């Protein structure tokens, strides 16, 4: 038992050491120089990046949630598989293709980038919301009806709270992917930290590369962490998967 | 000529290129998956014997998954430049192997963990040695779930493989990247459709492999 | 009072789930809808609160057709308990119990008081469970909460769809006993679906035995046991219906018919039973001890006499064989 714990600790500290070593090495090589030399540009690019993610994610949530609720209503139940399959199919189209196709349709610019990111974020949120709503035990709905809840009360008091875990997981996945995908916005003139990454790749400029790539990575990890915290607040205690294990 | 006719014409002319790039794409993803399986499955099995290590490795793998692919490629360029392999096949290959680890390790680990304790006890009761138990009872029972993990990893990697074109790793992403640079719709559409088809075909194929690998007795509950 | 006035339910494709059913559940009674699965008992129950529509006929609750009320109003005025308890996993126990009061817009103080009363009624500590969630409770506890929730707005009528069906036999029996106690206090008019004859005998003032959507027999438990109307009823009731019938009679009944035996002080280790104990349990006490007799006591512990297996047998002949000339199955 003690030996197993020891191995695990060694591996854990090994990871930490690698990460620390990476940062030390990059600083020594001056690979983060852009962050200090061009702090203003960095702030601007980060702000653009966050704007792209925020606007497209909010739009995606605003569209995906209601449509998922709509297709799971009894009236539309029969057509639901069409939407779910379309969403599954959409997910196999590579991110880059979605972005590229948007250029041909909408031209270059921030709006195109937002729209492409939005399209790509809608799918996981929609899918997870539908899955969450469908996974609710029919007997719960029956009990709710039987005690005289109106349809909107069933939706807001029973269905959505019990699907919250799945919905939040979908939103988290979508936003974390979105942070990464937003780097491609550069390609369609949408700005963001991708500017430095792609400049770095093109010009073999490691400083530009890491000054863009490392902040994007940290943003993604931070977004994941914050959304997990939010999940903890939003998801009712009795419905968390660990609770039923 | 309509847009569609022109596109057919384009396909005709570029068919050899499309085939070449597809082969490159499949080779990159296939090789990466093969290595990922060789690492991930044994590791996943080993982790079932060490809870502490399991949580550490799974945490690390899930953080790995949150790292955006373009950023990971970006970070790998300067690192691998040390051995003069900053761009091309090597960084793409390493990135794909890393991304595959979470689905493969996690599924292997949970599948082996979830083998019915009664079945495991029965195997011990029959006098099977640990290795026999692993290969005759636990792995066959866990196979469908392990396969599902591999399937997820393959479909994901086909998509990420597109991005690898930015760092000169070839594959179908080349068409899309070139299409963006030259604002050539035919290249973009062709590349996108080819990659999507590839992902769908891989998904369907691996789905049937998964079904085929499922022991007859398990079919209803898997 | 619930009146079923020639109620019929036809599903698409001309399937008659319920076929011209007519009977009345008296105020304060528990009426058990009994029958094999697919006999239409659950459909009939769900027509009362209009979870299923009525094809023909009418269901009246205290004289008013349930079609005249808005479905939402109707359902809020009827308690509903289902097999899987249907507690909402996202709500605490307190929130679950007070769901209907919340829908009705009660203020917080009133809800809290109601929660306390109900939890005490179903035998759970209100303070201990207030902030807990359904998954933290055992099946039996969850079902108690389910009953409390159905009673929350004090509905005059309750519908219970195999409420104890998913529980283990020991817990089920305990909850049945407790529910009978609760019913003595609250005196609701209850429609209770079951597929278990023993449960029906135990819980029901009346039993409606159904098959293929039709009523086979509507009677008191003892009449159904003693005078099954037809082959189906007697088969459903089972070969051991004489023994089952014993649970409807107490030692007191036996004393009245044939009297008790004398107490033989020399016999060691004799167990005692209360005079109000039913004969089925008395018989099983007799079977499970060395001595041939049990001592009967009254409520104050005063010894009244003894009962032996022979007594029970004689009573059985007298009470049941004579009243039930149908067959020799018993």
Coordinates of N, CA, C and O in Angstrom, one line a residue, chain C residues 14-98:
Chain C
X14 N -58.5 0.0 -31.0 CA -59.6 -0.8 -30.5 C -59.3 -1.7 -29.3 O -60.0 -2.7 -29.1
X15 N -58.2 -1.4 -28.6 CA -57.9 -2.2 -27.4 C -58.7 -1.7 -26.2 O -58.6 -0.5 -25.8
X16 N -59.6 -2.5 -25.7 CA -60.3 -2.1 -24.5 C -59.5 -2.4 -23.2 O -59.4 -3.6 -22.8
X17 N -59.0 -1.4 -22.7 CA -58.2 -1.5 -21.4 C -59.1 -1.6 -20.2 O -58.8 -2.4 -19.3
X18 N -60.2 -0.8 -20.3 CA -61.1 -0.9 -19.2 C -62.5 -1.0 -19.8 O -62.8 -0.2 -20.8
X19 N -63.3 -1.9 -19.4 CA -64.6 -2.2 -20.1 C -65.8 -2.1 -19.2 O -66.0 -3.0 -18.4
X20 N -66.5 -1.0 -19.3 CA -67.8 -0.8 -18.6 C -67.7 -1.1 -17.1 O -68.4 -2.0 -16.6
X21 N -66.8 -0.4 -16.4 CA -66.6 -0.6 -15.0 C -67.5 0.3 -14.2 O -67.5 1.5 -14.4
X22 N -68.2 -0.3 -13.2 CA -69.1 0.5 -12.4 C -69.0 0.0 -10.9 O -69.2 -1.1 -10.7
X23 N -68.5 0.9 -10.1 CA -68.5 0.6 -8.6 C -68.3 1.9 -7.9 O -68.0 3.0 -8.5
X24 N -68.4 1.9 -6.6 CA -68.3 3.1 -5.7 C -67.3 2.8 -4.6 O -67.4 1.7 -4.0
X25 N -66.4 3.8 -4.3 CA -65.5 3.7 -3.2 C -66.1 4.6 -2.1 O -66.3 5.8 -2.3
X26 N -66.5 4.0 -1.0 CA -67.2 4.8 0.1 C -66.1 5.7 0.8 O -64.9 5.4 0.8
X27 N -66.6 6.8 1.3 CA -65.8 7.8 2.0 C -65.0 7.0 3.1 O -65.6 6.3 3.9
X28 N -63.7 7.3 3.2 CA -62.9 6.7 4.3 C -62.5 5.2 4.1 O -61.9 4.7 5.0
X29 N -62.9 4.7 3.0 CA -62.5 3.3 2.7 C -61.2 3.2 1.9 O -60.9 4.1 1.2
X30 N -60.6 2.0 2.1 CA -59.5 1.7 1.1 C -60.1 0.6 0.2 O -60.5 -0.4 0.6
X31 N -60.1 1.0 -1.1 CA -60.6 0.0 -2.1 C -59.4 -0.5 -2.9 O -58.7 0.3 -3.5
X32 N -59.1 -1.8 -2.9 CA -58.0 -2.3 -3.6 C -58.4 -2.8 -5.0 O -59.3 -3.6 -5.1
X33 N -57.7 -2.2 -6.0 CA -57.9 -2.7 -7.4 C -56.9 -3.9 -7.5 O -55.7 -3.6 -7.5
X34 N -57.4 -5.1 -7.7 CA -56.6 -6.2 -7.7 C -56.7 -7.0 -9.0 O -57.7 -7.0 -9.6
X35 N -55.6 -7.6 -9.4 CA -55.6 -8.3 -10.7 C -54.3 -8.6 -11.3 O -53.3 -7.9 -10.9
X36 N -54.2 -9.5 -12.2 CA -52.9 -9.7 -12.9 C -52.4 -8.5 -13.7 O -53.3 -7.6 -14.0
X37 N -51.2 -8.5 -14.1 CA -50.7 -7.3 -14.9 C -51.5 -7.3 -16.2 O -51.8 -8.3 -16.8
X38 N -51.8 -6.1 -16.7 CA -52.5 -5.9 -17.9 C -54.0 -6.0 -17.8 O -54.7 -6.1 -18.8
X39 N -54.5 -6.1 -16.5 CA -56.0 -6.2 -16.4 C -56.7 -4.9 -16.4 O -57.9 -4.9 -16.4
X40 N -55.9 -3.8 -16.4 CA -56.5 -2.5 -16.5 C -56.6 -1.7 -15.2 O -57.2 -0.6 -15.2
X41 N -56.1 -2.3 -14.1 CA -56.2 -1.7 -12.8 C -55.5 -0.3 -12.8 O -56.0 0.6 -12.2
X42 N -54.3 -0.3 -13.3 CA -53.5 1.0 -13.2 C -54.2 2.0 -14.2 O -54.3 3.2 -13.8
X43 N -54.6 1.6 -15.3 CA -55.3 2.5 -16.2 C -56.5 3.1 -15.5 O -56.7 4.3 -15.6
X44 N -57.3 2.3 -14.9 CA -58.5 2.7 -14.2 C -58.1 3.8 -13.1 O -58.7 4.9 -13.0
X45 N -57.0 3.5 -12.4 CA -56.6 4.4 -11.3 C -56.1 5.8 -12.0 O -56.5 6.8 -11.5
X46 N -55.4 5.7 -13.1 CA -54.9 6.9 -13.7 C -56.0 7.7 -14.4 O -55.8 8.9 -14.8
X47 N -57.1 7.1 -14.6 CA -58.2 7.8 -15.1 C -58.9 8.8 -14.1 O -59.5 9.8 -14.4
X48 N -58.7 8.4 -12.8 CA -59.3 9.2 -11.8 C -58.7 10.6 -11.7 O -59.4 11.6 -11.7
X49 N -57.3 10.7 -11.8 CA -56.7 12.0 -11.9 C -56.4 12.5 -13.3 O -55.6 13.4 -13.5
X50 N -57.0 11.8 -14.2 CA -57.0 12.1 -15.6 C -55.6 12.1 -16.2 O -55.3 12.9 -17.1
X51 N -54.7 11.2 -15.7 CA -53.4 11.0 -16.4 C -53.7 10.2 -17.7 O -53.0 10.1 -18.6
X52 N -54.9 9.5 -17.6 CA -55.4 8.8 -18.8 C -56.8 9.4 -19.1 O -57.5 9.7 -18.1
X53 N -57.1 9.6 -20.3 CA -58.5 10.1 -20.6 C -59.5 9.0 -20.5 O -59.2 7.9 -20.6
X54 N -60.8 9.5 -20.3 CA -61.9 8.5 -20.2 C -62.6 8.4 -21.6 O -62.9 9.5 -22.2
X55 N -62.7 7.2 -22.1 CA -63.3 7.1 -23.4 C -64.9 7.2 -23.3 O -65.5 8.0 -24.0
X56 N -65.4 6.4 -22.4 CA -66.8 6.5 -22.1 C -67.1 6.5 -20.7 O -66.3 5.9 -19.9
X57 N -68.3 7.0 -20.3 CA -68.7 6.9 -18.9 C -68.2 8.1 -18.1 O -67.7 9.1 -18.7
X58 N -68.2 8.0 -16.8 CA -67.9 9.2 -15.9 C -67.3 8.7 -14.6 O -67.7 7.7 -14.1
X59 N -66.3 9.5 -14.1 CA -65.9 9.2 -12.8 C -66.2 10.5 -11.9 O -65.9 11.6 -12.3
X60 N -66.9 10.2 -10.8 CA -67.3 11.3 -10.0 C -66.6 11.3 -8.6 O -66.5 10.2 -8.0
X61 N -66.1 12.4 -8.2 CA -65.5 12.5 -6.9 C -66.3 13.3 -6.0 O -66.6 14.5 -6.4
X62 N -66.9 12.8 -5.0 CA -67.9 13.4 -4.1 C -69.0 14.0 -4.9 O -69.4 15.2 -4.7
X63 N -69.4 13.3 -5.9 CA -70.6 13.7 -6.7 C -70.3 14.6 -7.9 O -71.2 14.8 -8.7
X64 N -69.0 15.1 -7.9 CA -68.7 16.0 -9.1 C -67.9 15.2 -10.1 O -66.9 14.6 -9.8
X65 N -68.3 15.3 -11.4 CA -67.5 14.7 -12.4 C -66.1 15.2 -12.5 O -65.9 16.4 -12.4
X66 N -65.1 14.3 -12.6 CA -63.7 14.8 -12.7 C -63.4 15.5 -14.0 O -62.4 16.1 -14.2
X67 N -64.4 15.5 -14.9 CA -64.2 16.3 -16.1 C -64.5 17.7 -16.0 O -64.1 18.6 -16.8
X68 N -65.3 18.0 -14.9 CA -65.7 19.4 -14.8 C -64.6 20.3 -14.2 O -64.6 21.5 -14.4
X69 N -63.7 19.6 -13.6 CA -62.6 20.4 -13.0 C -61.4 20.5 -14.0 O -61.2 19.7 -14.8
X70 N -60.7 21.6 -13.8 CA -59.4 21.8 -14.6 C -58.5 20.7 -14.1 O -58.4 20.4 -12.9
X71 N -57.7 20.0 -15.1 CA -56.9 18.9 -14.7 C -55.9 19.3 -13.6 O -55.6 18.5 -12.6
X72 N -55.3 20.5 -13.6 CA -54.3 20.9 -12.7 C -55.0 21.0 -11.3 O -54.5 20.4 -10.3
X73 N -56.1 21.6 -11.2 CA -56.9 21.7 -9.9 C -57.2 20.3 -9.4 O -57.0 20.0 -8.2
X74 N -57.7 19.5 -10.3 CA -58.1 18.2 -9.9 C -56.9 17.4 -9.3 O -57.0 16.8 -8.2
X75 N -55.8 17.4 -10.0 CA -54.6 16.6 -9.5 C -54.1 17.1 -8.2 O -53.6 16.4 -7.4
X76 N -54.2 18.5 -8.0 CA -53.7 19.0 -6.8 C -54.5 18.6 -5.6 O -54.1 18.6 -4.5
X77 N -55.8 18.2 -5.9 CA -56.7 17.9 -4.8 C -56.7 16.4 -4.6 O -57.5 15.9 -3.8
X78 N -55.8 15.6 -5.3 CA -55.8 14.2 -5.1 C -54.4 13.8 -4.8 O -53.4 14.2 -5.5
X79 N -54.2 13.0 -3.7 CA -52.8 12.5 -3.4 C -52.5 11.4 -4.3 O -53.3 10.6 -4.7
X80 N -51.2 11.3 -4.7 CA -50.8 10.3 -5.7 C -49.5 9.7 -5.3 O -48.5 10.4 -5.1
X81 N -49.5 8.4 -5.0 CA -48.3 7.7 -4.6 C -48.0 6.6 -5.7 O -48.9 5.8 -6.0
X82 N -46.8 6.5 -6.2 CA -46.5 5.4 -7.2 C -45.4 4.5 -6.6 O -44.7 4.8 -5.6
X83 N -45.3 3.4 -7.3 CA -44.4 2.3 -6.8 C -43.0 2.8 -6.6 O -42.4 2.5 -5.6
X84 N -42.4 3.5 -7.6 CA -41.0 3.9 -7.4 C -40.9 5.1 -6.6 O -39.8 5.8 -6.6
X85 N -41.9 5.5 -5.9 CA -42.0 6.7 -5.0 C -41.9 8.0 -5.8 O -42.5 9.0 -5.4
X86 N -41.2 8.1 -6.9 CA -41.2 9.3 -7.7 C -40.7 10.5 -7.0 O -41.1 11.6 -7.4
X87 N -39.9 10.4 -6.0 CA -39.3 11.5 -5.3 C -38.4 12.3 -6.3 O -37.7 11.6 -7.1
X88 N -38.4 13.6 -6.2 CA -37.5 14.3 -7.1 C -36.1 14.4 -6.6 O -35.9 15.0 -5.5
X89 N -35.1 13.8 -7.3 CA -33.7 13.7 -6.8 C -33.1 15.1 -6.6 O -32.2 15.2 -5.8
X90 N -33.6 16.1 -7.3 CA -33.0 17.4 -7.1 C -33.5 18.2 -5.9 O -33.0 19.3 -5.6
X91 N -34.5 17.7 -5.3 CA -35.1 18.4 -4.1 C -34.7 17.7 -2.8 O -34.6 16.5 -2.8
X92 N -34.6 18.5 -1.7 CA -34.4 17.9 -0.4 C -35.7 17.2 0.0 O -36.7 17.4 -0.6
X93 N -35.6 16.4 1.1 CA -36.8 15.7 1.6 C -37.9 16.7 1.9 O -39.0 16.6 1.5
X94 N -37.5 17.8 2.5 CA -38.5 18.8 2.9 C -39.1 19.4 1.7 O -40.4 19.6 1.6
X95 N -38.3 19.7 0.7 CA -38.9 20.3 -0.6 C -39.8 19.3 -1.3 O -40.9 19.6 -1.8
X96 N -39.4 18.0 -1.2 CA -40.2 17.0 -1.8 C -41.6 16.9 -1.1 O -42.6 16.9 -1.8
X97 N -41.6 16.9 0.2 CA -42.8 16.7 0.9 C -43.7 17.9 0.7 O -45.0 17.8 0.6
X98 N -43.1 19.1 0.6 CA -44.0 20.3 0.4 C -44.1 20.8 -1.0 O -44.4 21.9 -1.2

